[in-house]
Coordinates of C-alpha atoms in Angstrom, one line a residue:
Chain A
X317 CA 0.0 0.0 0.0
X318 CA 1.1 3.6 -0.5
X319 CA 2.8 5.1 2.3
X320 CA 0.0 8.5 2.2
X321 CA -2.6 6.0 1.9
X322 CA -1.2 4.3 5.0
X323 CA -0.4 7.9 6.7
X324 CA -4.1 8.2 5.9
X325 CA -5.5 4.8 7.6
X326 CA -3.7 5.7 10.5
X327 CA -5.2 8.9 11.1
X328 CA -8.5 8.0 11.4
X329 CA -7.9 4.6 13.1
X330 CA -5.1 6.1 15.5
X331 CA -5.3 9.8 15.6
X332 CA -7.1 9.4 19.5
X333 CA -5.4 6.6 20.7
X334 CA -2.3 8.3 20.0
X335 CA -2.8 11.4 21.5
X336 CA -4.4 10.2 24.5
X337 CA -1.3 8.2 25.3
X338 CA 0.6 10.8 24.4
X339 CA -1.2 13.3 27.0
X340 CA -2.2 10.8 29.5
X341 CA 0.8 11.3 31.8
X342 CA 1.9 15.0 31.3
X343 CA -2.5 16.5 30.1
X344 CA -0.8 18.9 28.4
X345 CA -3.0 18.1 24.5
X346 CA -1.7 20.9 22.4
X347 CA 2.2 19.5 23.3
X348 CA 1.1 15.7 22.7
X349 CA -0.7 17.0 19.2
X350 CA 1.9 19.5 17.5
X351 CA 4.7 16.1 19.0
X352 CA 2.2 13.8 16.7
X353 CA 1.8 16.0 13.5
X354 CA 5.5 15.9 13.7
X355 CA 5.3 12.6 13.6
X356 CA 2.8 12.3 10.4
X357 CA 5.0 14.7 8.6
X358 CA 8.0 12.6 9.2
X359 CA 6.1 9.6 8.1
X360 CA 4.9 11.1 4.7
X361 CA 8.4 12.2 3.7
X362 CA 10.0 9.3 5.4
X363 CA 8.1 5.8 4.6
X364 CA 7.9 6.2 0.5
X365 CA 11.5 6.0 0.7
X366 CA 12.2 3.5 3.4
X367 CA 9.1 1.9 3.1
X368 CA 5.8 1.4 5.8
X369 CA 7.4 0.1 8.7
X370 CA 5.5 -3.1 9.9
X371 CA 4.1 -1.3 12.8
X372 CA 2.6 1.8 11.5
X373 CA 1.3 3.1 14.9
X374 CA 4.3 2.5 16.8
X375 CA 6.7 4.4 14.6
X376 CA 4.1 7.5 14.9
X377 CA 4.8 6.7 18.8
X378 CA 8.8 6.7 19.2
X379 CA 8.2 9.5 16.7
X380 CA 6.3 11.7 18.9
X381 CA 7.6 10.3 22.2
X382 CA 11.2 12.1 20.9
X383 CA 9.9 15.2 19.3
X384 CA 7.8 15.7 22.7
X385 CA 11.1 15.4 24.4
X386 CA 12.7 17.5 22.0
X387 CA 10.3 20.3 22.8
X388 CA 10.4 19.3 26.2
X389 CA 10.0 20.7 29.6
X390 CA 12.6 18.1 31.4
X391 CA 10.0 17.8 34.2
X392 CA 9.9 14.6 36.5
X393 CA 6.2 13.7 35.1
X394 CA 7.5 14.2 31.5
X395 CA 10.7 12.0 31.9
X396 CA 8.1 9.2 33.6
X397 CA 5.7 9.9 31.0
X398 CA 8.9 9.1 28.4
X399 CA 9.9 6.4 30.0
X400 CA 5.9 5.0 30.1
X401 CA 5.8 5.5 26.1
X402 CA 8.8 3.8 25.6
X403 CA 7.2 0.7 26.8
X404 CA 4.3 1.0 24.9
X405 CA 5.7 1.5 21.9
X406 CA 8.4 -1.2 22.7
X407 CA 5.2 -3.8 23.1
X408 CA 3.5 -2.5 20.3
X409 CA 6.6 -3.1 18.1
X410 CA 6.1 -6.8 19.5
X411 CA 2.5 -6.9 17.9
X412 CA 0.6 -5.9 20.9
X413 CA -1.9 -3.5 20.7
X414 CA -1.4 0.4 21.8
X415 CA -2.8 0.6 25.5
X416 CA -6.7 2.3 25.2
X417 CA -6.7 5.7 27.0
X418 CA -9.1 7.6 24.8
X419 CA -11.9 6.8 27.3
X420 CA -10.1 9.1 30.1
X421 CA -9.1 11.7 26.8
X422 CA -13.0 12.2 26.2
X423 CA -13.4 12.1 29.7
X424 CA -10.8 14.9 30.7
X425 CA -12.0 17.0 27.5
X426 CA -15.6 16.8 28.8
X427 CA -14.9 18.0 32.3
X428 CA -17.3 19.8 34.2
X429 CA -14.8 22.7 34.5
X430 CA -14.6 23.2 30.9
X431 CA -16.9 25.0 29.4
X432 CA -19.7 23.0 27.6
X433 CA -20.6 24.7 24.5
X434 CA -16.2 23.7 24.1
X435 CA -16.3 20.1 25.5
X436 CA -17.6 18.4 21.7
X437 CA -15.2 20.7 19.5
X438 CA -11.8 19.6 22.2
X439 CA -13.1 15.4 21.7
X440 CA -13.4 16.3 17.8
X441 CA -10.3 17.7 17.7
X442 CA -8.0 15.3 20.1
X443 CA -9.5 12.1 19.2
X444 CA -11.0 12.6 15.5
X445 CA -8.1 15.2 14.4
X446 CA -10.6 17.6 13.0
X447 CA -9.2 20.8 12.5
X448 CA -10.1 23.9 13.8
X449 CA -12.0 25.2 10.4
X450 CA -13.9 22.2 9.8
X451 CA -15.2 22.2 13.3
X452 CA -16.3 25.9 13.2
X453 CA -18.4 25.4 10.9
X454 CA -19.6 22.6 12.0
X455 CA -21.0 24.8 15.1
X456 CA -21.6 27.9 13.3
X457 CA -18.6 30.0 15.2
X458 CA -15.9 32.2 13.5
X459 CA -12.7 30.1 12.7
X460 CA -10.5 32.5 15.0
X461 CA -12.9 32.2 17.9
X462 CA -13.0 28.4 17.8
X463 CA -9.5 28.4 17.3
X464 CA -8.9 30.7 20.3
X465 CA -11.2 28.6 22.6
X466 CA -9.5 25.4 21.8
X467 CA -6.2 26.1 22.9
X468 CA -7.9 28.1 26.1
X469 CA -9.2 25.0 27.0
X470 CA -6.0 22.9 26.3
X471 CA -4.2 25.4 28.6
X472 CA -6.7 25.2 31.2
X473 CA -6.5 21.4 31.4
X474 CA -2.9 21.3 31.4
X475 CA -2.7 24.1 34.0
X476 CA -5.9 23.4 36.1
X477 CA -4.7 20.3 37.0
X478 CA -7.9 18.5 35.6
X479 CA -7.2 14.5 35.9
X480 CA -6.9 12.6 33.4
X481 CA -8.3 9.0 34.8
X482 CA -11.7 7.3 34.5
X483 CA -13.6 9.0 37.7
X484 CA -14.7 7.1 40.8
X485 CA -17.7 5.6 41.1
X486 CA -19.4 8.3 42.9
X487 CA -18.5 11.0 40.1
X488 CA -18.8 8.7 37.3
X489 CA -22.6 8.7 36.3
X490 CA -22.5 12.8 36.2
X491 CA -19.1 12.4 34.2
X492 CA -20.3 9.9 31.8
X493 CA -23.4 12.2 30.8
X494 CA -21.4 15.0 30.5
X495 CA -19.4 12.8 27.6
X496 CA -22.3 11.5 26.1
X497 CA -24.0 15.1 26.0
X498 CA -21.2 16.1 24.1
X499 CA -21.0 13.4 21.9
X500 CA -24.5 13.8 20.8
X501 CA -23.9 17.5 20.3
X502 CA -21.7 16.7 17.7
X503 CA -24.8 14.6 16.0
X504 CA -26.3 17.8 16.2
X505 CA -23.6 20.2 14.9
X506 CA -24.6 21.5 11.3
X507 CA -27.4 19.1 11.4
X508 CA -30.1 21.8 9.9
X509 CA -27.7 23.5 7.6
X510 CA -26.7 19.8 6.4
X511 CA -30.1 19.1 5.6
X512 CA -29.7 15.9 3.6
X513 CA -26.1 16.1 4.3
X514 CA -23.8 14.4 6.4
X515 CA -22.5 17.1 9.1
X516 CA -21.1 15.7 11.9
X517 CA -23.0 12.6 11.6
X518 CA -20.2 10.0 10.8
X519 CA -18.2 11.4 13.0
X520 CA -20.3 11.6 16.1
X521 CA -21.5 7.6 15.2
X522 CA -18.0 6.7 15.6
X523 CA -17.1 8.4 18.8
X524 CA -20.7 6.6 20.0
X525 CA -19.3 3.2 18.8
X526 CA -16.3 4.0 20.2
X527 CA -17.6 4.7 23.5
X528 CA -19.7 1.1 23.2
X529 CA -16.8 -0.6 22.7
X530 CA -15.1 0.5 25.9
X531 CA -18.1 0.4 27.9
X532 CA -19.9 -1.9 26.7
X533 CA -22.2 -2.5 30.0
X534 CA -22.7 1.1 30.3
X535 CA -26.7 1.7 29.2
X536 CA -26.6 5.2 28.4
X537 CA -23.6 4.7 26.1
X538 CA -25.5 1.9 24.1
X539 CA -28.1 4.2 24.4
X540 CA -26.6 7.1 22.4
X541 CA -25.5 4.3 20.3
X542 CA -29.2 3.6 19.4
X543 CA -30.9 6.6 19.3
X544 CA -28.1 8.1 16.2
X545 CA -28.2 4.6 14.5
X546 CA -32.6 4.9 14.4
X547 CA -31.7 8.8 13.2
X548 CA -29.1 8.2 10.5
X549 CA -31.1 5.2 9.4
X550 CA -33.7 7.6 8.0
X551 CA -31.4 9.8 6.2
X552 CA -32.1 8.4 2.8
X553 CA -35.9 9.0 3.4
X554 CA -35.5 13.1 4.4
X555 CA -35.4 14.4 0.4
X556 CA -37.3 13.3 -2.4
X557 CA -35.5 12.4 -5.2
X558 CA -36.3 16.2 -6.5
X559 CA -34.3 17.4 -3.3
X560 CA -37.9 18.3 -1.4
X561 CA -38.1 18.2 2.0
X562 CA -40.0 15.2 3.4
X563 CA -41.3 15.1 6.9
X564 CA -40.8 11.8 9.1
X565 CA -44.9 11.2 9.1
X566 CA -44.4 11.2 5.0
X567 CA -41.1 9.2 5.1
X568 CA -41.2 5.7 3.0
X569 CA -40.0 3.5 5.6
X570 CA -39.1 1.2 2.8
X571 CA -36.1 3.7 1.8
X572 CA -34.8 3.5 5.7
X573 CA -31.8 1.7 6.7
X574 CA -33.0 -1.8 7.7
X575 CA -29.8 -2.9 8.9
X576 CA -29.2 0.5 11.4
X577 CA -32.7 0.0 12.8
X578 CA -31.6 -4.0 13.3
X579 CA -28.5 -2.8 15.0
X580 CA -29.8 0.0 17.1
X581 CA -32.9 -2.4 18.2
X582 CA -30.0 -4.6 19.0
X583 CA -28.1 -2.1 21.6
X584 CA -31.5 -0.9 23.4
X585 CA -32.5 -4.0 23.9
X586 CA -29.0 -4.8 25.7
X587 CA -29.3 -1.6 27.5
X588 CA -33.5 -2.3 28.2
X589 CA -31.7 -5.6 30.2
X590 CA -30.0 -3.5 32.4
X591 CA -33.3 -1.8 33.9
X592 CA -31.9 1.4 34.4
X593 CA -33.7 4.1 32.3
X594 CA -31.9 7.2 31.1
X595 CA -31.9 9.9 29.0
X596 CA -30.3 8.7 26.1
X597 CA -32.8 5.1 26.3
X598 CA -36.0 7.2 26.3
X599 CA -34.4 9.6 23.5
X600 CA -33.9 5.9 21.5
X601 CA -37.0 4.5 22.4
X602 CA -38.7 7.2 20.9
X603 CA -37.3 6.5 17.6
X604 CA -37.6 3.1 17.7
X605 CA -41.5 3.9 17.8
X606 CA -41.0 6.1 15.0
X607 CA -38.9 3.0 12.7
X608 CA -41.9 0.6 14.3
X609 CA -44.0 1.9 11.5
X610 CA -42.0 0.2 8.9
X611 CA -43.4 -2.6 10.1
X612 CA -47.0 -2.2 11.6
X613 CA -47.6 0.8 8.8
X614 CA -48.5 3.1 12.0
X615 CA -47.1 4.7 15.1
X616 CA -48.2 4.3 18.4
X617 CA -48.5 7.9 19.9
X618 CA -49.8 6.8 23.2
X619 CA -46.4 5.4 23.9
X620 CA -44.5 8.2 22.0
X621 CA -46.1 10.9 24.2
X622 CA -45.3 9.0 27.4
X623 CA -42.0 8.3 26.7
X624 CA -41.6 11.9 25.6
X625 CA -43.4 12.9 28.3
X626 CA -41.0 11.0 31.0
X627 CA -38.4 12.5 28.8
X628 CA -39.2 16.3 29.6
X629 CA -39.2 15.1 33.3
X630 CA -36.0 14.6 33.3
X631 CA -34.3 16.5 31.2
X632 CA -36.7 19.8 31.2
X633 CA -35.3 20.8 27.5
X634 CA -37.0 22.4 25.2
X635 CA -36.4 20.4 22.6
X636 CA -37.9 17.3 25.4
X637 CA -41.1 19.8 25.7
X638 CA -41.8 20.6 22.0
X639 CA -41.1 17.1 20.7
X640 CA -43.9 15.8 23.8
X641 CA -45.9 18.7 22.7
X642 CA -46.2 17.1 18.7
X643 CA -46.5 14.0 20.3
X644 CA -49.9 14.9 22.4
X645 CA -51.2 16.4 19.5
X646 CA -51.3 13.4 17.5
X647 CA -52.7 11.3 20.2
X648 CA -54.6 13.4 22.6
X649 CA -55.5 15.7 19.6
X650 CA -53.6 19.5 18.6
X651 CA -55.5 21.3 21.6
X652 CA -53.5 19.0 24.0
X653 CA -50.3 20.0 22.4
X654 CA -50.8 23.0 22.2
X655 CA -51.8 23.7 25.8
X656 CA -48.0 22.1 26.3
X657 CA -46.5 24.7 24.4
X658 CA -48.4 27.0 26.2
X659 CA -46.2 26.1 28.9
X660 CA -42.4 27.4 27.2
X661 CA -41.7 30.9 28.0
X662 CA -41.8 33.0 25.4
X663 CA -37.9 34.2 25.4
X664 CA -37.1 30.5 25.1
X665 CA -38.7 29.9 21.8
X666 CA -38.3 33.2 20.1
X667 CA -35.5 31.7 18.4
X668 CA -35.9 27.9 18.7
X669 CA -37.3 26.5 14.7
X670 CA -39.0 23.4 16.0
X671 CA -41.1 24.8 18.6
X672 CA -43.0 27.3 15.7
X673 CA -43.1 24.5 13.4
X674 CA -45.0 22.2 15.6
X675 CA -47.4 25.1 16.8
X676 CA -48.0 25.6 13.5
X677 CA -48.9 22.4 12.5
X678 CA -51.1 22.3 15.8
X679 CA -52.8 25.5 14.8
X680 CA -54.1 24.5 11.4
X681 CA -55.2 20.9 12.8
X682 CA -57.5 23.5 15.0
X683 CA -58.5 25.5 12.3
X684 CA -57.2 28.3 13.9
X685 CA -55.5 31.9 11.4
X686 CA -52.8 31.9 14.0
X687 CA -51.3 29.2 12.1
X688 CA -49.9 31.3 9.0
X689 CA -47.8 33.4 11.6
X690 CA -46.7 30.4 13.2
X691 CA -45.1 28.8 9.7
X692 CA -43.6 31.8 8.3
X693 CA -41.7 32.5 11.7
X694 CA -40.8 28.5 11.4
X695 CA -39.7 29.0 7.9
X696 CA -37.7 32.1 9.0
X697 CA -35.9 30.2 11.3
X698 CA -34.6 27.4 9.4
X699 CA -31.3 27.4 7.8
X700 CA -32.1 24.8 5.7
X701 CA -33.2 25.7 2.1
X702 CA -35.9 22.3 1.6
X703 CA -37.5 23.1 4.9
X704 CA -38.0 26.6 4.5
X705 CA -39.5 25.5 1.0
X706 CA -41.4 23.2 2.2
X707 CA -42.8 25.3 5.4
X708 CA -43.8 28.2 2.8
X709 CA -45.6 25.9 0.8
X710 CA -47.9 24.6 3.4
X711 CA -48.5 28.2 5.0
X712 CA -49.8 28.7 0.9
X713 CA -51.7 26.1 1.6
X714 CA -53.4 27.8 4.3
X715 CA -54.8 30.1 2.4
X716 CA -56.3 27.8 -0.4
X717 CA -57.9 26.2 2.4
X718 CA -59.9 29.2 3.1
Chain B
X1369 CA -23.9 44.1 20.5
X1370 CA -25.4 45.8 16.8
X1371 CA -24.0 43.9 14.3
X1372 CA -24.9 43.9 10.4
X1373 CA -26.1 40.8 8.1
X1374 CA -24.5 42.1 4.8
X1375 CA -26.9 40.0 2.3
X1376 CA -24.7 38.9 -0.8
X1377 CA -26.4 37.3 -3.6
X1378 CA -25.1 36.1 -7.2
X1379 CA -27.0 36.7 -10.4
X1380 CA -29.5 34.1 -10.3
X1381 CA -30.5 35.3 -6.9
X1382 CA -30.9 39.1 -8.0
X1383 CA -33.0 37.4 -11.2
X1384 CA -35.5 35.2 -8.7
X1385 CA -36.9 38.7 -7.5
X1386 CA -38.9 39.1 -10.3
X1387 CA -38.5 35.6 -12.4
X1388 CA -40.9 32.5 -11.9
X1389 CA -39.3 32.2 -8.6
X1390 CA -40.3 35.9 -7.3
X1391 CA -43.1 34.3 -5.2
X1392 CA -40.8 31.9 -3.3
X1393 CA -38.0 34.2 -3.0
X1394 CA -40.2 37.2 -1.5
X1395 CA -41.7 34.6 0.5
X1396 CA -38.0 33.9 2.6
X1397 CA -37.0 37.0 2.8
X1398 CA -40.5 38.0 4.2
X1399 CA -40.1 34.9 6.6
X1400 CA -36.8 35.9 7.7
X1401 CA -37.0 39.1 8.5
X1402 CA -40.2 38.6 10.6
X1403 CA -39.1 36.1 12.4
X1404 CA -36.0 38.3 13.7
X1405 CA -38.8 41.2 14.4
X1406 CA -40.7 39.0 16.7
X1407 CA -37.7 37.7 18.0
X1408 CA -36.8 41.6 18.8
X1409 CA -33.9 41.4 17.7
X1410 CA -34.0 43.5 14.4
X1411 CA -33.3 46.9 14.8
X1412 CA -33.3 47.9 10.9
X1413 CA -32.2 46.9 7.5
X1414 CA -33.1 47.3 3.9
X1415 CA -33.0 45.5 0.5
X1416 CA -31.4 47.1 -2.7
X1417 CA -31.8 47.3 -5.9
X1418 CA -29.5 45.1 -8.0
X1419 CA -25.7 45.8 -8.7
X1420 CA -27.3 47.6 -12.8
X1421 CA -29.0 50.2 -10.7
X1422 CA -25.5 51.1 -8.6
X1423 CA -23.6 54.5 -9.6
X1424 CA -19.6 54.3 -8.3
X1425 CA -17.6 57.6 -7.7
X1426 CA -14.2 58.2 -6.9
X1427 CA -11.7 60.7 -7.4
X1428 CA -8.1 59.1 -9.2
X1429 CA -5.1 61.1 -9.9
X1430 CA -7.4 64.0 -9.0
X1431 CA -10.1 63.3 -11.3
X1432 CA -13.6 62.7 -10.7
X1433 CA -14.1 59.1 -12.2
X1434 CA -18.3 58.2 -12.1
X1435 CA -18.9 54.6 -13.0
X1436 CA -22.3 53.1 -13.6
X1437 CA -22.1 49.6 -11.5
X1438 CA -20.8 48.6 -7.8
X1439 CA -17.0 49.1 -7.0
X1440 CA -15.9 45.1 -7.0
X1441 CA -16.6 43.2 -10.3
X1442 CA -17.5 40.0 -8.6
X1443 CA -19.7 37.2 -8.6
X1444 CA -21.6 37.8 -5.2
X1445 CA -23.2 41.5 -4.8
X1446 CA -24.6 43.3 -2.2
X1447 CA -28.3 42.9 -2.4
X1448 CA -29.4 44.1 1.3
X1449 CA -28.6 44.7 4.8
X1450 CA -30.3 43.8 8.0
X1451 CA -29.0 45.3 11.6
X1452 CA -29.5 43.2 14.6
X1453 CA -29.0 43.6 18.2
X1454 CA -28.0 40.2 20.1
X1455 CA -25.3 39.6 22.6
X1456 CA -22.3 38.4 21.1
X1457 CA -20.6 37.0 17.8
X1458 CA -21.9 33.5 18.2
X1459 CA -25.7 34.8 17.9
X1460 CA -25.1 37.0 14.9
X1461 CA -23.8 34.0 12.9
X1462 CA -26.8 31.9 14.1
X1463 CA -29.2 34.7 12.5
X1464 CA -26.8 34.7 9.8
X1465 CA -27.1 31.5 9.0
X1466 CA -30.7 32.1 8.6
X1467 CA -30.5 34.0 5.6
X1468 CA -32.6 33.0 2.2
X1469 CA -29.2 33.9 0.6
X1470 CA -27.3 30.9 1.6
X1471 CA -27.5 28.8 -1.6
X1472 CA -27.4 31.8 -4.2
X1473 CA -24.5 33.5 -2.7
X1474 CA -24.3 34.4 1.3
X1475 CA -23.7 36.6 4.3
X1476 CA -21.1 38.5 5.5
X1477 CA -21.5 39.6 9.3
X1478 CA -20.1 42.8 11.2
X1479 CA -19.7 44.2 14.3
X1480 CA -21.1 48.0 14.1
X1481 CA -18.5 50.5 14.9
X1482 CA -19.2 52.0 18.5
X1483 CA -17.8 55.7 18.3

């Protein structure tokens, strides 16, 4: 194979594991990344003469391990560290694999003393390599800003002292959420402007298979696991072929991804075993309602609206309130929903798409001129070109009705 | 914070005002800019007429020069402005986003001087 192709497998296979062992002993990120591009650079002028060494991964190690010490502070926890990677990559030369420490790497970049809306951009960047550019868009923030609050937060763990090891017991449920919150934020980076697109998606299903393969007794991870598998599975259904905009009740479930909906009924169930309800289960069982209709033709709204409803118990989002809201209108009827949105004060959905969309809908099942207001606020909201389309079209509708 | 939406659109965009497409495009711009009223964040903005209707003027080598068209000869041209009032950077751009303009050319955002 190529030696950039190789570079290239690495990358994505490695980039995390890497880095995490790499920072695990010293926490200091931005030193353990700039040691490792190093590294990459010295493989991609290096192996097309000398060829792909045998153990791709470990080379990128020694690598790393010297530039680090190049750079180095000569500090008693970097000499140990040194002296740690050695071994590793020694072992690894030997055809063992790398030791795993990208659970404590998410962990430590999802700490509750760094600040949340940076927590999914650090685990992007440290264990996927995205840069800074790619990731800014991803959230909608100016490159510079992004760029600026990524390195912040790398100075803060390396100088706050923030531990890098998998919590204690006691801490570890609050911990684990705050990882799998910011996983799942990543699912939800871009995911309006990406429409039909990808986004963040691939990236975020990897960090929640990731996660699933080193915990996998952990519920809420297989969880996460689900609920984004039952999502993506329905990516082919969201455009018609003419690039329209097709809401989930118009879907063909023939067009979603039998094999995702297999797989993700696979992990809740394994998680359902466990009897211990979360967040991320209810947010999966939901869906797996929705991808039920594939097979009996029809949803079951009772249980949609309870689960929601258990699901804005705990959570008290708004997203939790709206979705419960849709929910009760289809199976109490649109007053019921509506008297739920009723509930959301108004500065918390001046900006938030959904919540018009649904009142909207709500409105005209009531008959009510209210609706028209509602859709073109929804449709001025959106970023995505096929929903505001499609929103405009069925406030026209309104008035053909009359 | 006031910052401006500078609305850039390309030529098909400037032609969907009054084409076969005049009632969809009207339509998002209408959408957009009322949802950013009710949101009470808009504090004032305008749409222009296309790039054939701008006059240029500027003085080189101490001559008046008057040139019928916009300054920069490029694909995107201005086509409006909005000004909004939100709290930092991070909320322009989400507003930003927002704009009908996205596909047919796009936004540039801001900051209003403070003097």
């Amino acid at each position: 194979m190529e030696a950039a192709h190789v570079v290239d497998r690495v990358a994505r296979t490695s980039y995390g594991r890497l880095v995490a062992l790499l920072s695990a002993r010293t926490r200091d990120v931005a030193a353990a990344e700039d040691a490792l591009s190093e590294a990459f650079q010295a493989a991609l002028t290096t192996w097309p003469e000398s060829g792909v060494p045998e153990r791709p991964e470990a080379w990128l190690l020694s690598v790393a391990r010297r530039r680090q010490i190049d750079a180095g502070r000569h500090s008693a926890v970097q000499q140990a560290a040194s002296a740690e990677l050695q071994r590793a990559a020694a072992q690894a030369e030997s055809g063992q694999e790398l030791p795993d420490e990208r659970l404590g790497l998410m962990l430590l970049c999802a700490y509750p003393a760094i600040d949340v809306a940076v927590r999914t951009p650090l685990i992007l960047q440290t264990v996927l390599g995205l840069d800074a550019a790619t990731i800014a868009s991803a959230f909608l923030v100016a490159p510079a800003s992004m760029g600026q609050r990524l390195v912040r937060a790398k100075r803060k763990i390396r100088e706050a002292g923030i531990p890098f090891v998998v919590p204690e017991r006691a801490e570890w449920p609050e911990r684990l959420r705050a990882l799998l919150e910011a996983i799942y934020a990543a699912y939800g980076a871009g995911w309006e402007a990406a429409g039909g697109r990808q986004g963040l998606a691939t990236e975020a299903l990897w960090l929640a298979h990731v996660l699933v393969e080193l915990l996998p007794d952990e519920e809420e991870a297989l969880g996460l696991l689900a609920l984004l598998l039952y999502c993506e599975a329905r990516r082919p259904a969201r455009r018609s072929p003419d690039g329209r905009y097709v809401p989930l009740s118009e879907q063909d479930p023939a067009l979603w991804r039998r094999d995702w909906i297999i797989e993700a009924e696979r992990h809740l169930g394994r998680a359902a075993r466990r009897m211990r309800p979360g967040r991320f289960q209810l947010e999966a069982a939901i869906q797996s309602a929705h991808s039920m209709r594939a097979v009996t033709g029809k949803v079951d709204w009772a249980a949609v609206t309870m689960l929601y409803e258990a699901l804005a118990g705990s959570t008290s989002t708004v997203g939790a309130q709206v979705g419960w809201a849709a929910a009760a209108g289809e199976s109490e009827g649109p007053t019921a929903g509506l008297a739920i949105l009723a509930t959301l004060p108004a500065e918390r959905v001046a900006g938030y798409q959904p919540y018009w969309a649904v009142r909207a809908h709500l409105l005209r099942c009531c008959g009510s001129g209210e609706a028209r207001e509602a859709y073109e606020r929804a449709a001025g909201l959106t970023e995505d070109p096929a929903v505001r389309a499609y929103l405009l079209r069925e406030m026209m509708k309104l008035n053909d009705d009359k | 914070m006031q910052y401006v939406i500078l609305v850039y659109e390309n030529e098909e965009a400037f032609a969907a005002r009054s084409n076969e497409r005049a009632g969809a495009y009207w339509g998002a711009y209408q959408a957009y800019s009322t949802a950013m009223r009710e949101a009470g964040i808009l504090r004032g903005g305008n749409g222009l007429q296309g790039p054939p209707a701008a006059t240029s003027i500027r003085l080189k080598d101490e001559e008046r020069l008057v040139q019928d068209g916009p300054f920069a000869d490029a694909k995107e041209q201005l086509g409006g402005y909005f000004v909004i009032e939100v709290d930092n950077l991070d909320a322009a751009l989400e507003w930003a986003a927002r704009s009908p303009s996205m596909t047919e050319g796009g936004v540039e955002v801001r900051p209003v001087l403070v003097m």
